[in-house]
Amino acid sequence: MKRLGTFYLQDMRAFLSREIISVNGVISKPGETSISVMDRGFLYGDSVYEVTLTYNRIPFLLDEHLDRLYRSAKSIYMDFSFTREELVSEIFKVVEAIEGDRLYIRIIVTRGEGEINLDPAAAKSNNLVIIGRQLPEYPKSWYEEGVTLIVSDVLRNSKRSIDPGVKSGNYLNNVLAMAEAKEKGAFDAMMLNYKGNITEGTTSNIWIVEGDHFITPPLDAGLLGGITRKSLLLLASKNGLNVSEENITPERLKKADECFLTSSTKEIVPIVKVDDSLIGSGKPGPKTQKLHQIYKQFVLDSIS
Ligand code: PDD
């Protein structure tokens, strides 16, 4: 692997800690790593990334995450200067160097460094950064009491700009939507597309329940094809639940019986209020909780 360093188990033990960062295969503690300011990820957000969670120290659905990483890279004409096997090996080195079962693993590949010049050819070779850290359990209140959302004024970008289906390092719209949510005291923001339909949260997919029907917006609304979303679509059908992909307006969402967010790190988080409207009874709904149980069982079955 180009420019990736050699790392031995002995060195790893010395580092064994709560958080470590690998830059092109060189593993260091946070604060001891560096990357050039000429890196295009820093200059232009010219990068792709993935986030996965480990269960029992195994990066969950890693193949699916890597498939998406490769798809994202292809969509922005980015080649990798390392093989998939080398990438997997670097990810496992990071896992080995941290203690704990529940680890957040962030894999970032930038187009690399070069002259300040928008031409992608200015970059010579990718930079690969893997951040691994212990992820404490999220607050129980998120799951037991639910969280609140706003409908953001910031639109999700069109598929003809940076396609939201590409998990690139360019998240400024999402950052602005999150800033708006925080200013209004909400947990997260939902972003609409230019047609006024709901796309997704700033780092999660969104679902509603109407009667016994689970509904999530279709990919062509302009959203990231979440791996949790995909698993849930399959699991819901397999468990005989009524599920479909349909456009959802904010008005429809606010009248839903239940609503929830999904992502690899948060799993399923119930939404109990959107703007000023309570969702259903204003408490996490039974169908959301049932689907979360099904997902948890799927995780257990997958790792055992
Ligand atoms: N976010 N939509 C967006 C915009 C996301 O960034 C994410 C993931 C998702 C959910 O995708 P998945 O189920 O594959 O995690 C949807 C990760 C967790 C992050 O950026 O931290």
mmCIF file of C-alpha atoms and ligand atoms in Angstrom:
data_model
loop_
_atom_site.group_PDB
_atom_site.id
_atom_site.type_symbol
_atom_site.label_atom_id
_atom_site.label_comp_id
_atom_site.label_asym_id
_atom_site.label_seq_id
_atom_site.Cartn_x
_atom_site.Cartn_y
_atom_site.Cartn_z
ATOM 1 C CA MET A 1 0.000 0.000 0.000
ATOM 2 C CA LYS A 2 1.461 3.310 -1.066
ATOM 3 C CA ARG A 3 2.842 5.371 1.788
ATOM 4 C CA LEU A 4 1.231 3.189 4.418
ATOM 5 C CA GLY A 5 3.499 2.492 7.344
ATOM 6 C CA THR A 6 4.227 -0.827 8.991
ATOM 7 C CA PHE A 7 2.699 -1.349 12.352
ATOM 8 C CA TYR A 8 3.423 -4.119 14.805
ATOM 9 C CA LEU A 9 1.253 -5.626 17.537
ATOM 10 C CA GLN A 10 3.817 -4.608 20.143
ATOM 11 C CA ASP A 11 3.526 -0.945 19.146
ATOM 12 C CA MET A 12 -0.218 -1.287 19.164
ATOM 13 C CA ARG A 13 -0.285 -2.446 22.773
ATOM 14 C CA ALA A 14 1.659 0.635 23.770
ATOM 15 C CA PHE A 15 -1.025 2.759 22.151
ATOM 16 C CA LEU A 16 -4.084 0.793 23.255
ATOM 17 C CA SER A 17 -6.461 3.573 24.127
ATOM 18 C CA ARG A 18 -9.919 5.088 23.734
ATOM 19 C CA GLU A 19 -9.211 6.870 20.497
ATOM 20 C CA ILE A 20 -6.628 6.539 17.790
ATOM 21 C CA ILE A 21 -6.132 7.836 14.304
ATOM 22 C CA SER A 22 -4.451 6.145 11.388
ATOM 23 C CA VAL A 23 -3.064 8.400 8.667
ATOM 24 C CA ASN A 24 -1.887 6.399 5.665
ATOM 25 C CA GLY A 25 -1.301 3.440 7.947
ATOM 26 C CA VAL A 26 0.604 5.287 10.667
ATOM 27 C CA ILE A 27 -1.318 4.956 13.909
ATOM 28 C CA SER A 28 -1.082 7.759 16.479
ATOM 29 C CA LYS A 29 -2.986 9.259 19.350
ATOM 30 C CA PRO A 30 -5.280 12.219 18.604
ATOM 31 C CA GLY A 31 -3.247 15.421 18.654
ATOM 32 C CA GLU A 32 -0.195 13.599 17.370
ATOM 33 C CA THR A 33 -1.400 13.156 13.794
ATOM 34 C CA SER A 34 -0.985 15.558 10.945
ATOM 35 C CA ILE A 35 -2.124 15.949 7.398
ATOM 36 C CA SER A 36 -1.141 18.627 4.891
ATOM 37 C CA VAL A 37 -3.220 21.795 4.629
ATOM 38 C CA MET A 38 -2.826 21.266 0.870
ATOM 39 C CA ASP A 39 -5.033 18.194 1.173
ATOM 40 C CA ARG A 40 -8.083 18.615 -1.056
ATOM 41 C CA GLY A 41 -10.354 17.211 1.629
ATOM 42 C CA PHE A 42 -9.415 20.262 3.706
ATOM 43 C CA LEU A 43 -9.387 22.717 0.795
ATOM 44 C CA TYR A 44 -12.526 21.609 -1.053
ATOM 45 C CA GLY A 45 -14.285 18.816 0.838
ATOM 46 C CA ASP A 46 -12.892 16.651 -1.986
ATOM 47 C CA SER A 47 -13.186 13.356 -0.127
ATOM 48 C CA VAL A 48 -15.474 10.426 0.579
ATOM 49 C CA TYR A 49 -16.152 8.763 3.904
ATOM 50 C CA GLU A 50 -17.990 6.067 5.806
ATOM 51 C CA VAL A 51 -18.955 5.539 9.412
ATOM 52 C CA THR A 52 -19.572 2.151 10.928
ATOM 53 C CA LEU A 53 -20.071 0.917 14.457
ATOM 54 C CA THR A 54 -18.566 -2.226 15.892
ATOM 55 C CA TYR A 55 -20.591 -4.771 17.816
ATOM 56 C CA ASN A 56 -18.342 -7.152 19.759
ATOM 57 C CA ARG A 57 -15.418 -5.397 18.055
ATOM 58 C CA ILE A 58 -16.627 -6.371 14.579
ATOM 59 C CA PRO A 59 -17.260 -3.438 12.194
ATOM 60 C CA PHE A 60 -20.922 -3.996 11.358
ATOM 61 C CA LEU A 61 -21.812 -4.578 7.683
ATOM 62 C CA LEU A 62 -18.312 -3.481 6.689
ATOM 63 C CA ASP A 63 -18.663 -4.877 3.171
ATOM 64 C CA GLU A 64 -21.771 -2.770 2.592
ATOM 65 C CA HIS A 65 -19.973 0.315 3.891
ATOM 66 C CA LEU A 66 -16.968 -0.334 1.669
ATOM 67 C CA ASP A 67 -19.208 -0.956 -1.345
ATOM 68 C CA ARG A 68 -20.795 2.449 -0.704
ATOM 69 C CA LEU A 69 -17.356 4.063 -0.227
ATOM 70 C CA TYR A 70 -16.252 2.715 -3.602
ATOM 71 C CA ARG A 71 -19.526 3.822 -5.246
ATOM 72 C CA SER A 72 -19.130 7.318 -3.750
ATOM 73 C CA ALA A 73 -15.530 7.518 -5.003
ATOM 74 C CA LYS A 74 -16.536 6.382 -8.479
ATOM 75 C CA SER A 75 -19.275 9.023 -8.639
ATOM 76 C CA ILE A 76 -16.714 11.756 -8.049
ATOM 77 C CA TYR A 77 -14.098 10.190 -10.360
ATOM 78 C CA MET A 78 -11.747 9.359 -7.506
ATOM 79 C CA ASP A 79 -9.431 6.369 -7.823
ATOM 80 C CA PHE A 80 -7.882 4.793 -4.752
ATOM 81 C CA SER A 81 -4.139 4.257 -4.568
ATOM 82 C CA PHE A 82 -4.643 1.152 -2.391
ATOM 83 C CA THR A 83 -6.543 -2.086 -2.721
ATOM 84 C CA ARG A 84 -9.710 -3.022 -0.875
ATOM 85 C CA GLU A 85 -7.770 -5.745 0.979
ATOM 86 C CA GLU A 86 -5.221 -3.162 2.167
ATOM 87 C CA LEU A 87 -8.033 -0.892 3.300
ATOM 88 C CA VAL A 88 -9.704 -3.688 5.286
ATOM 89 C CA SER A 89 -6.385 -4.575 6.884
ATOM 90 C CA GLU A 90 -5.835 -0.928 7.991
ATOM 91 C CA ILE A 91 -9.356 -0.805 9.461
ATOM 92 C CA PHE A 92 -8.712 -3.938 11.522
ATOM 93 C CA LYS A 93 -5.388 -2.551 12.763
ATOM 94 C CA VAL A 94 -7.284 0.440 14.109
ATOM 95 C CA VAL A 95 -9.863 -1.790 15.816
ATOM 96 C CA GLU A 96 -7.068 -3.832 17.393
ATOM 97 C CA ALA A 97 -5.462 -0.710 18.800
ATOM 98 C CA ILE A 98 -8.521 0.441 20.772
ATOM 99 C CA GLU A 99 -10.091 -1.107 23.838
ATOM 100 C CA GLY A 100 -13.839 -1.681 24.134
ATOM 101 C CA ASP A 101 -16.687 -3.391 22.278
ATOM 102 C CA ARG A 102 -18.563 -0.419 20.940
ATOM 103 C CA LEU A 103 -16.272 1.483 18.597
ATOM 104 C CA TYR A 104 -16.972 4.290 16.166
ATOM 105 C CA ILE A 105 -14.955 3.791 12.991
ATOM 106 C CA ARG A 106 -14.734 6.636 10.476
ATOM 107 C CA ILE A 107 -12.961 5.940 7.192
ATOM 108 C CA ILE A 108 -12.041 9.020 5.164
ATOM 109 C CA VAL A 109 -10.347 8.978 1.781
ATOM 110 C CA THR A 110 -9.360 12.321 0.281
ATOM 111 C CA ARG A 111 -8.209 12.917 -3.285
ATOM 112 C CA GLY A 112 -4.870 13.888 -1.782
ATOM 113 C CA GLU A 113 -2.515 16.828 -1.892
ATOM 114 C CA GLY A 114 -1.200 18.999 -4.719
ATOM 115 C CA GLU A 115 -1.065 22.528 -6.046
ATOM 116 C CA ILE A 116 -4.014 24.739 -5.144
ATOM 117 C CA ASN A 117 -5.965 24.078 -8.289
ATOM 118 C CA LEU A 118 -9.497 22.721 -8.699
ATOM 119 C CA ASP A 119 -8.354 20.279 -11.379
ATOM 120 C CA PRO A 120 -8.600 16.847 -9.724
ATOM 121 C CA ALA A 121 -5.440 15.858 -11.606
ATOM 122 C CA ALA A 122 -3.513 18.241 -9.306
ATOM 123 C CA ALA A 123 -3.734 15.556 -6.575
ATOM 124 C CA LYS A 124 -0.999 12.965 -6.546
ATOM 125 C CA SER A 125 -2.163 10.211 -4.229
ATOM 126 C CA ASN A 126 -5.025 9.701 -1.762
ATOM 127 C CA ASN A 127 -4.772 10.313 1.917
ATOM 128 C CA LEU A 128 -6.462 7.623 3.988
ATOM 129 C CA VAL A 129 -7.523 8.563 7.489
ATOM 130 C CA ILE A 130 -9.237 6.130 9.858
ATOM 131 C CA ILE A 131 -10.563 7.460 13.143
ATOM 132 C CA GLY A 132 -11.409 4.860 15.761
ATOM 133 C CA ARG A 133 -12.838 5.720 19.143
ATOM 134 C CA GLN A 134 -14.911 4.233 21.901
ATOM 135 C CA LEU A 135 -18.518 5.292 21.505
ATOM 136 C CA PRO A 136 -20.298 5.493 24.851
ATOM 137 C CA GLU A 137 -23.924 4.322 24.820
ATOM 138 C CA TYR A 138 -26.192 7.163 23.727
ATOM 139 C CA PRO A 139 -28.535 8.643 26.359
ATOM 140 C CA LYS A 140 -31.411 6.253 27.195
ATOM 141 C CA SER A 141 -33.791 9.234 26.997
ATOM 142 C CA TRP A 142 -33.348 9.370 23.209
ATOM 143 C CA TYR A 143 -34.862 5.910 22.888
ATOM 144 C CA GLU A 144 -37.296 5.959 25.834
ATOM 145 C CA GLU A 145 -38.671 9.497 25.517
ATOM 146 C CA GLY A 146 -37.845 10.352 21.887
ATOM 147 C CA VAL A 147 -36.259 13.453 20.374
ATOM 148 C CA THR A 148 -37.438 16.502 18.430
ATOM 149 C CA LEU A 149 -36.849 17.697 14.882
ATOM 150 C CA ILE A 150 -37.299 20.856 12.895
ATOM 151 C CA VAL A 151 -37.918 21.148 9.175
ATOM 152 C CA SER A 152 -34.880 23.132 8.062
ATOM 153 C CA ASP A 153 -34.872 26.125 5.744
ATOM 154 C CA VAL A 154 -31.711 24.660 4.199
ATOM 155 C CA LEU A 155 -32.542 22.411 1.230
ATOM 156 C CA ARG A 156 -30.774 19.103 0.606
ATOM 157 C CA ASN A 157 -28.710 19.550 -2.524
ATOM 158 C CA SER A 158 -30.140 18.438 -5.832
ATOM 159 C CA LYS A 159 -28.977 15.154 -7.365
ATOM 160 C CA ARG A 160 -27.549 17.355 -10.143
ATOM 161 C CA SER A 161 -25.210 19.083 -7.660
ATOM 162 C CA ILE A 162 -23.308 16.807 -5.297
ATOM 163 C CA ASP A 163 -25.665 13.845 -5.365
ATOM 164 C CA PRO A 164 -26.807 13.256 -1.752
ATOM 165 C CA GLY A 165 -26.385 9.553 -2.571
ATOM 166 C CA VAL A 166 -22.626 10.191 -2.558
ATOM 167 C CA LYS A 167 -21.185 10.185 0.953
ATOM 168 C CA SER A 168 -18.672 12.945 0.318
ATOM 169 C CA GLY A 169 -16.869 15.125 2.832
ATOM 170 C CA ASN A 170 -18.909 18.097 1.666
ATOM 171 C CA TYR A 171 -21.513 18.405 4.439
ATOM 172 C CA LEU A 172 -21.851 22.159 4.717
ATOM 173 C CA ASN A 173 -25.612 22.182 3.953
ATOM 174 C CA ASN A 174 -26.083 19.567 6.656
ATOM 175 C CA VAL A 175 -23.898 21.566 9.059
ATOM 176 C CA LEU A 176 -26.086 24.635 8.455
ATOM 177 C CA ALA A 177 -29.280 22.622 8.940
ATOM 178 C CA MET A 178 -27.886 21.202 12.203
ATOM 179 C CA ALA A 179 -26.945 24.730 13.347
ATOM 180 C CA GLU A 180 -30.562 25.781 12.738
ATOM 181 C CA ALA A 181 -31.820 22.769 14.745
ATOM 182 C CA LYS A 182 -29.529 23.606 17.657
ATOM 183 C CA GLU A 183 -30.562 27.259 17.594
ATOM 184 C CA LYS A 184 -34.203 26.136 17.866
ATOM 185 C CA GLY A 185 -33.429 23.639 20.632
ATOM 186 C CA ALA A 186 -34.091 20.555 18.479
ATOM 187 C CA PHE A 187 -32.143 17.307 18.254
ATOM 188 C CA ASP A 188 -31.792 17.371 14.468
ATOM 189 C CA ALA A 189 -33.125 18.935 11.290
ATOM 190 C CA MET A 190 -34.897 17.406 8.372
ATOM 191 C CA MET A 191 -34.012 18.699 4.957
ATOM 192 C CA LEU A 192 -36.446 19.066 2.042
ATOM 193 C CA ASN A 193 -35.685 18.764 -1.659
ATOM 194 C CA TYR A 194 -36.504 21.562 -4.103
ATOM 195 C CA LYS A 195 -39.978 19.996 -4.653
ATOM 196 C CA GLY A 196 -40.785 20.393 -0.955
ATOM 197 C CA ASN A 197 -40.574 16.695 -0.118
ATOM 198 C CA ILE A 198 -38.664 15.329 2.843
ATOM 199 C CA THR A 199 -35.276 13.813 2.090
ATOM 200 C CA GLU A 200 -33.503 12.925 5.350
ATOM 201 C CA GLY A 201 -31.964 14.164 8.586
ATOM 202 C CA THR A 202 -28.496 15.708 8.660
ATOM 203 C CA THR A 203 -26.813 12.330 9.286
ATOM 204 C CA SER A 204 -29.706 9.877 9.268
ATOM 205 C CA ASN A 205 -32.655 8.623 7.233
ATOM 206 C CA ILE A 206 -36.241 9.319 8.194
ATOM 207 C CA TRP A 207 -39.307 7.104 8.450
ATOM 208 C CA ILE A 208 -42.961 7.509 9.361
ATOM 209 C CA VAL A 209 -45.638 5.033 10.455
ATOM 210 C CA GLU A 210 -49.237 5.455 9.251
ATOM 211 C CA GLY A 211 -51.512 2.832 10.799
ATOM 212 C CA ASP A 212 -49.523 -0.373 10.338
ATOM 213 C CA HIS A 213 -47.561 0.976 7.358
ATOM 214 C CA PHE A 214 -43.833 1.895 7.539
ATOM 215 C CA ILE A 215 -42.840 4.535 4.975
ATOM 216 C CA THR A 216 -39.491 6.110 4.067
ATOM 217 C CA PRO A 217 -38.754 8.531 1.190
ATOM 218 C CA PRO A 218 -37.464 6.981 -2.069
ATOM 219 C CA LEU A 219 -33.814 7.363 -3.109
ATOM 220 C CA ASP A 220 -34.838 9.623 -5.982
ATOM 221 C CA ALA A 221 -36.080 12.216 -3.460
ATOM 222 C CA GLY A 222 -32.301 12.894 -3.133
ATOM 223 C CA LEU A 223 -30.888 11.240 -0.032
ATOM 224 C CA LEU A 224 -28.161 8.914 1.117
ATOM 225 C CA GLY A 225 -29.061 5.262 0.664
ATOM 226 C CA GLY A 226 -28.481 4.428 4.313
ATOM 227 C CA ILE A 227 -27.249 0.955 5.141
ATOM 228 C CA THR A 228 -29.548 0.849 8.172
ATOM 229 C CA ARG A 229 -32.423 1.998 5.927
ATOM 230 C CA LYS A 230 -31.673 -0.802 3.453
ATOM 231 C CA SER A 231 -31.458 -3.424 6.224
ATOM 232 C CA LEU A 232 -34.763 -2.211 7.691
ATOM 233 C CA LEU A 233 -36.554 -2.315 4.329
ATOM 234 C CA LEU A 234 -35.501 -5.960 4.008
ATOM 235 C CA LEU A 235 -36.159 -6.855 7.646
ATOM 236 C CA ALA A 236 -39.609 -5.237 7.639
ATOM 237 C CA SER A 237 -40.685 -7.231 4.565
ATOM 238 C CA LYS A 238 -39.175 -10.417 5.966
ATOM 239 C CA ASN A 239 -41.136 -9.942 9.190
ATOM 240 C CA GLY A 240 -44.411 -9.422 7.326
ATOM 241 C CA LEU A 241 -44.581 -5.692 8.014
ATOM 242 C CA ASN A 242 -46.151 -3.348 5.529
ATOM 243 C CA VAL A 243 -43.342 -1.163 4.132
ATOM 244 C CA SER A 244 -42.898 1.187 1.172
ATOM 245 C CA GLU A 245 -40.835 4.042 -0.235
ATOM 246 C CA GLU A 246 -43.029 7.095 -0.830
ATOM 247 C CA ASN A 247 -42.613 10.839 -1.003
ATOM 248 C CA ILE A 248 -43.473 12.495 2.298
ATOM 249 C CA THR A 249 -44.376 16.162 2.680
ATOM 250 C CA PRO A 250 -43.820 17.929 6.016
ATOM 251 C CA GLU A 251 -47.639 18.110 6.425
ATOM 252 C CA ARG A 252 -47.940 14.344 5.989
ATOM 253 C CA LEU A 253 -45.102 13.765 8.416
ATOM 254 C CA LYS A 254 -46.696 15.941 11.087
ATOM 255 C CA LYS A 255 -49.918 13.874 10.857
ATOM 256 C CA ALA A 256 -48.068 10.535 11.075
ATOM 257 C CA ASP A 257 -48.769 8.143 13.950
ATOM 258 C CA GLU A 258 -45.052 7.605 14.549
ATOM 259 C CA CYS A 259 -41.760 8.843 13.174
ATOM 260 C CA PHE A 260 -38.131 7.805 13.614
ATOM 261 C CA LEU A 261 -34.568 8.359 12.386
ATOM 262 C CA THR A 262 -32.135 5.619 11.409
ATOM 263 C CA SER A 263 -28.358 5.431 11.124
ATOM 264 C CA SER A 264 -25.508 3.001 11.707
ATOM 265 C CA THR A 265 -24.431 4.641 14.941
ATOM 266 C CA LYS A 266 -27.857 5.572 16.380
ATOM 267 C CA GLU A 267 -29.881 2.596 15.069
ATOM 268 C CA ILE A 268 -33.539 3.737 15.492
ATOM 269 C CA VAL A 269 -34.347 6.966 17.350
ATOM 270 C CA PRO A 270 -38.036 7.853 17.874
ATOM 271 C CA ILE A 271 -39.140 11.383 16.929
ATOM 272 C CA VAL A 272 -41.898 12.790 19.121
ATOM 273 C CA LYS A 273 -42.163 16.361 17.850
ATOM 274 C CA VAL A 274 -41.532 18.127 14.531
ATOM 275 C CA ASP A 275 -41.488 21.939 14.685
ATOM 276 C CA ASP A 276 -44.490 22.630 16.951
ATOM 277 C CA SER A 277 -46.441 19.459 16.116
ATOM 278 C CA LEU A 278 -46.476 16.454 18.401
ATOM 279 C CA ILE A 279 -46.160 13.157 16.561
ATOM 280 C CA GLY A 280 -48.908 10.717 17.598
ATOM 281 C CA SER A 281 -49.203 10.743 21.359
ATOM 282 C CA GLY A 282 -45.911 12.654 21.755
ATOM 283 C CA LYS A 283 -44.237 9.457 22.999
ATOM 284 C CA PRO A 284 -42.187 6.832 21.142
ATOM 285 C CA GLY A 285 -44.639 4.611 19.272
ATOM 286 C CA PRO A 286 -45.020 0.822 19.661
ATOM 287 C CA LYS A 287 -44.333 0.105 15.967
ATOM 288 C CA THR A 288 -41.044 2.033 16.134
ATOM 289 C CA GLN A 289 -40.057 0.060 19.215
ATOM 290 C CA LYS A 290 -41.058 -3.225 17.565
ATOM 291 C CA LEU A 291 -38.904 -2.457 14.509
ATOM 292 C CA HIS A 292 -36.000 -1.539 16.788
ATOM 293 C CA GLN A 293 -36.302 -4.939 18.517
ATOM 294 C CA ILE A 294 -36.244 -6.639 15.110
ATOM 295 C CA TYR A 295 -33.111 -4.634 14.198
ATOM 296 C CA LYS A 296 -31.384 -5.505 17.471
ATOM 297 C CA GLN A 297 -32.097 -9.186 16.878
ATOM 298 C CA PHE A 298 -30.704 -8.849 13.344
ATOM 299 C CA VAL A 299 -27.490 -7.364 14.812
ATOM 300 C CA LEU A 300 -27.219 -10.209 17.338
ATOM 301 C CA ASP A 301 -27.847 -12.845 14.654
ATOM 302 C CA SER A 302 -25.283 -11.208 12.351
ATOM 303 C CA ILE A 303 -22.474 -11.110 14.890
ATOM 304 C CA SER A 304 -23.002 -14.493 16.547
HETATM 305 N N1 PDD B 1 -24.278 9.193 8.767
HETATM 306 N N2 PDD B 1 -28.082 10.240 5.673
HETATM 307 C C1 PDD B 1 -26.942 10.920 5.877
HETATM 308 C C2 PDD B 1 -26.817 12.282 5.275
HETATM 309 C C3 PDD B 1 -25.889 10.350 6.619
HETATM 310 O O1 PDD B 1 -24.742 11.027 6.802
HETATM 311 C C4 PDD B 1 -26.075 9.061 7.168
HETATM 312 C C5 PDD B 1 -24.990 8.385 7.943
HETATM 313 C C6 PDD B 1 -27.288 8.385 6.964
HETATM 314 C C7 PDD B 1 -27.542 7.003 7.511
HETATM 315 O O2 PDD B 1 -26.761 6.066 6.816
HETATM 316 P P1 PDD B 1 -26.321 4.682 7.487
HETATM 317 O O3 PDD B 1 -27.564 3.957 7.879
HETATM 318 O O4 PDD B 1 -25.612 3.974 6.387
HETATM 319 O O5 PDD B 1 -25.463 5.018 8.651
HETATM 320 C C8 PDD B 1 -28.267 9.006 6.200
HETATM 321 C C9 PDD B 1 -23.167 8.660 9.518
HETATM 322 C C10 PDD B 1 -23.605 7.798 10.655
HETATM 323 C C11 PDD B 1 -22.284 9.822 9.924
HETATM 324 O O6 PDD B 1 -22.070 10.653 9.057
HETATM 325 O O7 PDD B 1 -21.838 9.873 11.051
#
